[in-house]
Coordinates of C-alpha atoms and ligand atoms in Angstrom, one line a residue:
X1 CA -29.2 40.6 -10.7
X2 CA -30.4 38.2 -13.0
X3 CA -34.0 37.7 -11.2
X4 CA -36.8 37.1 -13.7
X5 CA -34.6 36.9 -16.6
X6 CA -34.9 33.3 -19.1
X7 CA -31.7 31.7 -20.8
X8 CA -32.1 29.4 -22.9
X9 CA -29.0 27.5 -22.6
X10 CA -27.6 25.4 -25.5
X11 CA -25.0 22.6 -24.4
X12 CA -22.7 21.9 -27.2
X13 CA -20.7 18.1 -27.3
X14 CA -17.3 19.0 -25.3
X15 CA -15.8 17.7 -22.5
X16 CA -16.2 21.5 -21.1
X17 CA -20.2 20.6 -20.6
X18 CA -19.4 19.2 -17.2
X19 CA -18.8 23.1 -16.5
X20 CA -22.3 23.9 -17.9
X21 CA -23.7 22.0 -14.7
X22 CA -21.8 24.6 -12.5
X23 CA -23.2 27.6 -14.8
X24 CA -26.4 26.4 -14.6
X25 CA -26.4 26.0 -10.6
X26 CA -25.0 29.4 -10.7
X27 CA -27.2 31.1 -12.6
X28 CA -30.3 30.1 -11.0
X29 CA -28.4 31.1 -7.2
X30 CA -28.9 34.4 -9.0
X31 CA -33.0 33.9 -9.8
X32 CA -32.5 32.9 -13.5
X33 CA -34.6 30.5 -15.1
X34 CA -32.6 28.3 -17.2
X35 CA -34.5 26.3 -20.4
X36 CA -31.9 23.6 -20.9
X37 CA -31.2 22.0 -24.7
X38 CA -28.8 19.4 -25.3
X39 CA -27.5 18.4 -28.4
X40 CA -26.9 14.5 -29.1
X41 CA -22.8 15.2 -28.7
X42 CA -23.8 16.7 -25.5
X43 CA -25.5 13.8 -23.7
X44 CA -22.0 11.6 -24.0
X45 CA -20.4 14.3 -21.6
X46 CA -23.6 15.0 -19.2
X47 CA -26.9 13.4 -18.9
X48 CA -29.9 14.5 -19.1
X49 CA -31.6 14.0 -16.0
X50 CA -28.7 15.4 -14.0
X51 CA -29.0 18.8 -16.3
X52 CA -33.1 18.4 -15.9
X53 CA -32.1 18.0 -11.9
X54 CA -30.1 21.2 -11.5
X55 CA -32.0 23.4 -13.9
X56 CA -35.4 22.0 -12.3
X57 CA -36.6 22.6 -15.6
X58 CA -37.4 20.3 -18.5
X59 CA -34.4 19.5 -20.8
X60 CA -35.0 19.9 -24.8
X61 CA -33.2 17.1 -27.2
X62 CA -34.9 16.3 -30.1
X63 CA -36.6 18.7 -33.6
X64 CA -39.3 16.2 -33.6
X65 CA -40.4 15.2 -30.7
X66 CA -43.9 16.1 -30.8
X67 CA -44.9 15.8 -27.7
X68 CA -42.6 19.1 -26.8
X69 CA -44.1 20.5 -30.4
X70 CA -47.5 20.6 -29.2
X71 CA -46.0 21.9 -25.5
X72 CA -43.8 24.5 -27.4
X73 CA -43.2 24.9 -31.1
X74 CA -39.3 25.6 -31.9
X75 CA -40.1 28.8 -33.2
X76 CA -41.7 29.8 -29.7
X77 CA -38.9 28.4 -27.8
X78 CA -35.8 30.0 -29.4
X79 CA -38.2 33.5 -29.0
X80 CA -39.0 33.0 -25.8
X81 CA -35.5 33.8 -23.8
X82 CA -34.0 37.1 -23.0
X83 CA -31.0 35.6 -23.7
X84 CA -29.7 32.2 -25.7
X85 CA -26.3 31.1 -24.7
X86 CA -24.1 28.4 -26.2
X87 CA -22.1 26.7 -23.9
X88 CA -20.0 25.2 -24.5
X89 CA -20.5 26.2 -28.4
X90 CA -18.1 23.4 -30.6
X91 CA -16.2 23.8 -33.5
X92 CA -19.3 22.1 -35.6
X93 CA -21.6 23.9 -33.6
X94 CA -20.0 27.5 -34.5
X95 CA -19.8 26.1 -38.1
X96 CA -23.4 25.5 -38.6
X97 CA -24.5 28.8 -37.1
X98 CA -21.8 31.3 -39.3
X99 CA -23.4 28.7 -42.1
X100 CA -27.1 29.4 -41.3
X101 CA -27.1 24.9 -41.2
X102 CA -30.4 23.9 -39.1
X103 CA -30.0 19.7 -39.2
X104 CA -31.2 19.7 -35.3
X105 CA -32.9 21.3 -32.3
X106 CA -30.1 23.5 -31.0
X107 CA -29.1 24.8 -34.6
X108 CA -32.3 25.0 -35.5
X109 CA -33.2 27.3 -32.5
X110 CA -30.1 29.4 -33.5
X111 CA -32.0 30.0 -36.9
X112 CA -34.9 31.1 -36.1
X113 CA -34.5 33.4 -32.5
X114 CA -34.4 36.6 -32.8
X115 CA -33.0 37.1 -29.4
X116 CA -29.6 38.0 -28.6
X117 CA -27.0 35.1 -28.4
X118 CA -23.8 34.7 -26.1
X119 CA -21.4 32.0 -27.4
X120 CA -18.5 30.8 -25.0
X121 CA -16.6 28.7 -27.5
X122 CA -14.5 25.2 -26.2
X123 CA -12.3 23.2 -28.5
X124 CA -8.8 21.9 -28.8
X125 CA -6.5 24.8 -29.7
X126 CA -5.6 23.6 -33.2
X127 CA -8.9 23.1 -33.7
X128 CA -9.7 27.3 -32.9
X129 CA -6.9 28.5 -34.6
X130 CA -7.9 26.9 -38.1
X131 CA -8.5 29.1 -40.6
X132 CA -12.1 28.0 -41.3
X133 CA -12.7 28.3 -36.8
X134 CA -11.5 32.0 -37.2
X135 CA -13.1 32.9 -40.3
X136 CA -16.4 31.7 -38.4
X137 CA -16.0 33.2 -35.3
X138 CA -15.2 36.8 -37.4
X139 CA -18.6 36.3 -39.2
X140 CA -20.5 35.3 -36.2
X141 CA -19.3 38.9 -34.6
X142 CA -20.1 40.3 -37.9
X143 CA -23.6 39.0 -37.0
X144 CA -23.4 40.7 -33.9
X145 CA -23.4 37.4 -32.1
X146 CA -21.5 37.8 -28.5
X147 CA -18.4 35.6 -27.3
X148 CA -16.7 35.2 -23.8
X149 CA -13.9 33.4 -23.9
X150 CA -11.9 31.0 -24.6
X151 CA -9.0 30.7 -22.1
X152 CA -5.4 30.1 -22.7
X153 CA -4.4 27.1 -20.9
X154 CA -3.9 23.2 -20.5
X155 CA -6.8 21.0 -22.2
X156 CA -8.2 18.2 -21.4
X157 CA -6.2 16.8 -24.6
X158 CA -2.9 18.0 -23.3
X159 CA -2.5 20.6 -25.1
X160 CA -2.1 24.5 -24.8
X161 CA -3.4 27.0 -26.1
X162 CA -6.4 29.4 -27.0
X163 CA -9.7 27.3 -26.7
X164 CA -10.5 26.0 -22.5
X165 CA -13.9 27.4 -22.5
X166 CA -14.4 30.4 -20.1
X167 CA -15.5 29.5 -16.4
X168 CA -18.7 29.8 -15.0
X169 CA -18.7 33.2 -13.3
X170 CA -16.8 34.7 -16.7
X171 CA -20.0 33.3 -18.5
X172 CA -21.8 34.1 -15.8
X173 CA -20.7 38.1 -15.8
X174 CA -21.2 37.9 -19.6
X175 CA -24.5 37.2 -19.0
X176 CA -25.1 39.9 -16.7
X177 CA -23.5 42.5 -19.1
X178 CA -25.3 41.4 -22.3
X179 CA -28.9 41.6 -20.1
X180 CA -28.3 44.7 -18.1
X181 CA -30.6 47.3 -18.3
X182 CA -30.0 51.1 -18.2
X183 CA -30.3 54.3 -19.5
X184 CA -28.1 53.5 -23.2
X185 CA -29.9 50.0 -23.2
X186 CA -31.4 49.6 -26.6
X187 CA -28.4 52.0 -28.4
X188 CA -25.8 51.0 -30.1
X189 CA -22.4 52.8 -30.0
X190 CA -19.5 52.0 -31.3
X191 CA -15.6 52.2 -29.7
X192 CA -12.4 52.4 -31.2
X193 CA -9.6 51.4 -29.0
X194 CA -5.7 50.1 -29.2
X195 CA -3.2 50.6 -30.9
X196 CA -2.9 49.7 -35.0
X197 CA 0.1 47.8 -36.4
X198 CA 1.3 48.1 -39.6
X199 CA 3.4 46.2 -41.4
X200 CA 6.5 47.2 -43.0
X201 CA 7.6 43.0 -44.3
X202 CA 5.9 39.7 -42.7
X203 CA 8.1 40.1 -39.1
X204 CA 8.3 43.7 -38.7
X205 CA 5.6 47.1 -37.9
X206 CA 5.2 50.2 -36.8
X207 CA 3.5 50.5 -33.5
X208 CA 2.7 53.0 -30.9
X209 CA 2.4 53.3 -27.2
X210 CA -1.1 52.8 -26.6
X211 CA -2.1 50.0 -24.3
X212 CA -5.9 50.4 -25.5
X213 CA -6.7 50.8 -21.7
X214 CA -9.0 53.9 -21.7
X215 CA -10.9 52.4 -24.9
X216 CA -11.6 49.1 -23.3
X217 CA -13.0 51.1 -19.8
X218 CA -15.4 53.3 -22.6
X219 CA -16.4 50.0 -24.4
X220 CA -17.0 48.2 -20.8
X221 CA -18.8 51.8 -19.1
X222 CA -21.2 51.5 -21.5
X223 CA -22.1 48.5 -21.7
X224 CA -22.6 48.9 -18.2
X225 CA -24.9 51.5 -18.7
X226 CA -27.0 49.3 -21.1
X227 CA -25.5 49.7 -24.3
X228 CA -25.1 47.3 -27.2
X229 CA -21.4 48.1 -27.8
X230 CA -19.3 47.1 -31.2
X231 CA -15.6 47.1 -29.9
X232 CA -13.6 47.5 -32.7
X233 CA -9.6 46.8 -31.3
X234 CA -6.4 46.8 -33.0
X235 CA -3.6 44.8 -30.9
X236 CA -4.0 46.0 -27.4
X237 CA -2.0 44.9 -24.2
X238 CA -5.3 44.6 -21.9
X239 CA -8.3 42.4 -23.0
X240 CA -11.6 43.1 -24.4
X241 CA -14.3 43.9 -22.0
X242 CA -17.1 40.8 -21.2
X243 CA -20.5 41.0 -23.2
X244 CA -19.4 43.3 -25.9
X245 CA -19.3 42.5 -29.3
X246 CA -15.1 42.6 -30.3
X247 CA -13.8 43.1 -33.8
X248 CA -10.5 42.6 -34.0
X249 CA -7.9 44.2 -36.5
X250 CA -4.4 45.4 -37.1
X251 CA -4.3 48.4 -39.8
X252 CA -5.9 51.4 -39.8
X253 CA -7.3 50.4 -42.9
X254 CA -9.0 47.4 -41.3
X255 CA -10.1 49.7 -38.6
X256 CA -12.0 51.6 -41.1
X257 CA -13.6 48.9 -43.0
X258 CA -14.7 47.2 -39.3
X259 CA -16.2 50.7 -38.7
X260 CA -17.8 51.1 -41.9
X261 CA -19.6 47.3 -41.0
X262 CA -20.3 48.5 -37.8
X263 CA -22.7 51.7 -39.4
X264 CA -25.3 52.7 -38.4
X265 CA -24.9 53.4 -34.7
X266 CA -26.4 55.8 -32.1
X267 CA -23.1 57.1 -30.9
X268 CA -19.1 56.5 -31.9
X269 CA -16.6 56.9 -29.7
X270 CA -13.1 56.8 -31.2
X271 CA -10.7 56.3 -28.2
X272 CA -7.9 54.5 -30.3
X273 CA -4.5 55.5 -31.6
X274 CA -4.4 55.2 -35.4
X275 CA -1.3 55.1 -36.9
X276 CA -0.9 58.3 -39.3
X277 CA 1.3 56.5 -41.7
X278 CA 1.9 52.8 -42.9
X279 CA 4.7 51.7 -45.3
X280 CA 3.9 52.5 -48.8
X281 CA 4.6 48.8 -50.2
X282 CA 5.0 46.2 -47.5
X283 CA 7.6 43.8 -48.6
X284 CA 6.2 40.7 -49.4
X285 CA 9.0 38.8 -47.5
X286 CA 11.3 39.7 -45.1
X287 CA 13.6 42.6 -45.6
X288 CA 17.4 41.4 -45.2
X289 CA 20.6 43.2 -44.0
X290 CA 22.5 44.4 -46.7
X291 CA 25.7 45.4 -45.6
X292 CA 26.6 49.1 -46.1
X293 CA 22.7 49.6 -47.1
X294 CA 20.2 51.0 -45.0
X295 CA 16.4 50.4 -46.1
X296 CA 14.9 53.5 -46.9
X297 CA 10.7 53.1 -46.2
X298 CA 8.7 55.4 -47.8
X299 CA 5.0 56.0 -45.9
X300 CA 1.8 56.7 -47.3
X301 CA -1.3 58.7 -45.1
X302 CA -4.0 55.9 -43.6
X303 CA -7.1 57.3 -43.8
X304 CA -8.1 59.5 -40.8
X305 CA -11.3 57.3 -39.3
X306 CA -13.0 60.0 -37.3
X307 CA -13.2 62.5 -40.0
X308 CA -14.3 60.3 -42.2
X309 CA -17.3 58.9 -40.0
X310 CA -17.7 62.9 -38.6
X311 CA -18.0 64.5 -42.0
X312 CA -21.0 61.5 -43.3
X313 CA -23.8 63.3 -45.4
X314 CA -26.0 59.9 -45.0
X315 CA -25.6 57.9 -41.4
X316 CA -23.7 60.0 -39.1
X317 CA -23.8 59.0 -35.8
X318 CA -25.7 61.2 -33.5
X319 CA -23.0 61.6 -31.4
X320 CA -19.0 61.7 -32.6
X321 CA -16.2 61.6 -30.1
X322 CA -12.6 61.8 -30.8
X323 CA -9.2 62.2 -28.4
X324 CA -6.7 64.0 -28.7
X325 CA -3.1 63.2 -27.5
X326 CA -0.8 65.8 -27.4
X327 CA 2.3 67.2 -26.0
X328 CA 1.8 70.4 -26.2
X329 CA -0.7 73.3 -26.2
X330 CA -3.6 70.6 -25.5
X331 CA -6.6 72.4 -25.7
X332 CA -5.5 74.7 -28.4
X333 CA -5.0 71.8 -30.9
X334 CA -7.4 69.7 -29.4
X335 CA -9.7 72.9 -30.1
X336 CA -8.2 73.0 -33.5
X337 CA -8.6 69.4 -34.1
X338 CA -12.5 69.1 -33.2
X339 CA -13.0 72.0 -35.7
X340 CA -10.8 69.9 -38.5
X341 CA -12.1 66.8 -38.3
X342 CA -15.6 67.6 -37.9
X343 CA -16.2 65.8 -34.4
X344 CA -19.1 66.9 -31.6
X345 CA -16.6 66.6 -28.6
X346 CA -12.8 65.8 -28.1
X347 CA -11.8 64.7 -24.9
X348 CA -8.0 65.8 -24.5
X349 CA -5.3 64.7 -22.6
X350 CA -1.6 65.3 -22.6
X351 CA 0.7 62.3 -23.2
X352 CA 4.0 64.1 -22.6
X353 CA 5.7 60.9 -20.9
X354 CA 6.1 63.0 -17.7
X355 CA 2.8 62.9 -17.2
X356 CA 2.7 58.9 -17.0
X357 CA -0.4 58.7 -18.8
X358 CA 0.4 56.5 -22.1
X359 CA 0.1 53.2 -20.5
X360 CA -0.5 53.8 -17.2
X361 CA -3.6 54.1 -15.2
X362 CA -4.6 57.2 -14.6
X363 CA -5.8 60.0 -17.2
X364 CA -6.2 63.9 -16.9
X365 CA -8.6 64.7 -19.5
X366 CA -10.2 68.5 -21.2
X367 CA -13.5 67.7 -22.6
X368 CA -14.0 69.5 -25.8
X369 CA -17.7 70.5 -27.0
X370 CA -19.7 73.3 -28.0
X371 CA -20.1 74.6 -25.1
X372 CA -15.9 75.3 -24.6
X373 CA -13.4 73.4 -22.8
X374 CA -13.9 71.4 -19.3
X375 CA -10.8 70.3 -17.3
X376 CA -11.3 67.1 -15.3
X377 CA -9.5 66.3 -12.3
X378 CA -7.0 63.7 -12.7
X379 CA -8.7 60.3 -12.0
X380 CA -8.2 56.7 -12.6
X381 CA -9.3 55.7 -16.5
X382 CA -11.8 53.5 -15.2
X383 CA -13.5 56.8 -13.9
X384 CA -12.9 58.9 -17.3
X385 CA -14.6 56.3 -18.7
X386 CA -17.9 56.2 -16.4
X387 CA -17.5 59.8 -16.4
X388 CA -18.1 59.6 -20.1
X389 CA -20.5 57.1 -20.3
X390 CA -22.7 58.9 -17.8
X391 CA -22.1 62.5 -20.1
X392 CA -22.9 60.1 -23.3
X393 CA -26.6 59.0 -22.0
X394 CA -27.2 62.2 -20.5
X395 CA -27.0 63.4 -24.2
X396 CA -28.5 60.4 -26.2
X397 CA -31.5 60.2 -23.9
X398 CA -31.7 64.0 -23.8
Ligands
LIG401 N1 -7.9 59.0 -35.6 C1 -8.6 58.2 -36.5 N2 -7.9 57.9 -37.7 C2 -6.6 58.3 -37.9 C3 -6.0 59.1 -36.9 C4 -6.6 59.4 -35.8 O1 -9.7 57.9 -36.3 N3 -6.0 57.8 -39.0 C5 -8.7 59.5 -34.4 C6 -8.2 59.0 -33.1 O2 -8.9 57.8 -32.8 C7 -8.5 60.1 -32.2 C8 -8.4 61.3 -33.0 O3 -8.5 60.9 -34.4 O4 -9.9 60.0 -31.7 C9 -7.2 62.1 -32.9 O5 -6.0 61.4 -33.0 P1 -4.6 62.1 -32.9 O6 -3.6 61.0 -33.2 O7 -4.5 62.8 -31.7 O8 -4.8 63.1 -34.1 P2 -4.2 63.2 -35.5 O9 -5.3 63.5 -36.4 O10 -3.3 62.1 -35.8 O11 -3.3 64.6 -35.4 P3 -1.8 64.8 -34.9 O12 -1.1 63.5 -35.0 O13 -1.3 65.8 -35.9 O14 -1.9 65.4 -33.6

């Protein structure tokens, strides 16, 4: 799957980079060619010859060493890949790259490719939960860098938590999705998926059903089919697909603005459930029992995110899809609501809880388009999803 194709693979200064050994043995069992470059933290966790030995390729250290200058410029080396991945990518490592910093090779090759990049970040937990981590790891996405990982589990420093870099075959599948080729490859489309939450005081929000399950197939479907996909999720129960770029939010109003960031784009597809309505004035601490009084919210409208990306003068995707969940009369205000907010298809479906479908793991869908309405057969949402995806090229590459 991966014959022909060159990583260049940056190995940060974690104790995870004895796992890097593994992904490189694995990658070249599946005909990769692996450029290997260390950084100085690196080569107190694995050697050099032993990362030459298994990548049977030359191992790259040092800015200004000119012997591998007049081999292979810097410039040409960070170009030269289909893919760069960092593993595993540090704290300081992620740091200098959201910071455009370029003191050595490895940061330096970050700078100046113009190749894609797959970061599988590794650090102690407090360490990826600090402000200043997250805050980089949100402008990396931003940059349209690509993460897999980290795990939730036991470190080596005995802690637990968010930050166990991801294992081989997870970098490995990354890999595979961020280089596959097909139809979409080369388009960039935009999901919506998951629920939103908003907040009514600093413990409590409104919520809704969605498990952000048929999204996540969407996001993953197309990628599959080639696609550079922006996967912009509110707080769903399932995770992220591998090798997409993720944006995570909570409001509908942070929904919008990721989507607004994420413009322009071939095709959007949004598959999650907004809530309508957030609390006028979230309380700025927590609301307390009063007894004899009941809290009385008042909402305000959020700002309907499919209408406002379907009715764009300047920048309108090519293609716009919206759902529609209903309860009743599906296709009639499904019909009604691709007329209203301006969309090129709605796919349907009925999420009366007899039906099972909110949450679970099958769908019955209606799609919407000019051409009228098209029932589907009830099938898994794994195959509404490749169903889609497949309808989505067809049109894009039309
Ligand atoms: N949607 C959106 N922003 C909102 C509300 C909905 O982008 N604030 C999108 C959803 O992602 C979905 C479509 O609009 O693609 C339809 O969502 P749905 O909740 O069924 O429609 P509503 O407009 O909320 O209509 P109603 O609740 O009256 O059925």
């Amino acid at each position: 799957m991966l014959g022909g194709k060159r990583i260049l693979l940056i190995i940060g200064g974690g104790i995870a980079a004895f796992k890097s050994l593994d992904l490189i043995r694995r990658l070249r069992e599946r005909g990769a060619e692996v450029t290997p470059v260390l950084t100085r933290a690196a080569e107190e966790f694995v050697t050099p010859l032993s990362v030459a030995a298994l990548a049977g390729h030359k191992v790259y250290r040092d800015l200004f060493d000119l012997t591998e200058e007049a081999e292979m410029g810097h410039i040409e080396l960070s170009r030269s890949a289909d893919l760069i991945v960092v593993a595993p990518a540090t704290a300081d490592l992620m740091a200098k790259m959201a910071n455009g910093l370029a003191d050595d090779l490895a940061s330096t090759l970050l700078l100046a490719t113009d190749t894609r990049v797959l970061v599988a970040p590794a650090m102690n937990v407090r360490m990826y939960d600090h402000p200043a981590s997250v805050r980089n790891r949100a402008r990396l996405a931003g940059d349209g860098i690509l993460f897999v990982g980290p795990n939730e589990g036991t470190m080596a420093c005995g802690e637990f938590g968010p930050g166990r870099m991801s294992e081989p075959l997870e970098i490995v599948a990354a890999i595979e999705a961020a280089l596959r080729d097909g139809p979409l490859k080369g388009r960039r489309i935009l999901v919506t998926s998951g629920p939103t939450h908003e907040p009514i005081d600093p413990v409590r929000y409104i919520a809704n059903r969605s498990s952000g399950a048929q999204g996540t197939a969407i996001a993953s479907a197309l990628s599959g089919l080639g696609a550079d996909v922006i996967f912009v999720t509110g707080p769903a129960d399932v995770p992220p697909p591998e090798g997409v770029q993720v944006v995570k939010v909570q409001t509908a109003a942070q929904m919008l603005a990721a989507v607004e960031d994420a413009l322009p784009v071939d095709a959007a597809i949004f598959a999650a459930a907004v809530a309508d309505w957030r609390v006028a004035s979230e309380a700025g601490q927590k609301i307390k029992k009063v007894a004899g009084a009941l809290p009385v919210l008042e909402f305000a409208e959020n700002p309907d995110i499919l209408a406002t990306v379907s009715q764009k003068t300047t920048g309108r995707p090519g293609l716009v899809v919206g759902f529609a969940a209903e309860t009743t009369d599906v296709v009639a205000h499904a019909t009604a609501k691709r007329a209203r907010k301006g969309c090129d298809w709605i796919v349907a479906n009925d999420v009366s809880p007899a039906t099972g479908i909110m949450g679970g793991t099958e769908n019955a869908v209606t799609l919407i388009s000019d051409a009228g309405a098209e029932d589907w057969p009830r099938m898994t949402k794994d195959q509404v999803a490749r169903r889609l995806a497949d309808r989505i090229a067809e049109t894009l590459t039309a």
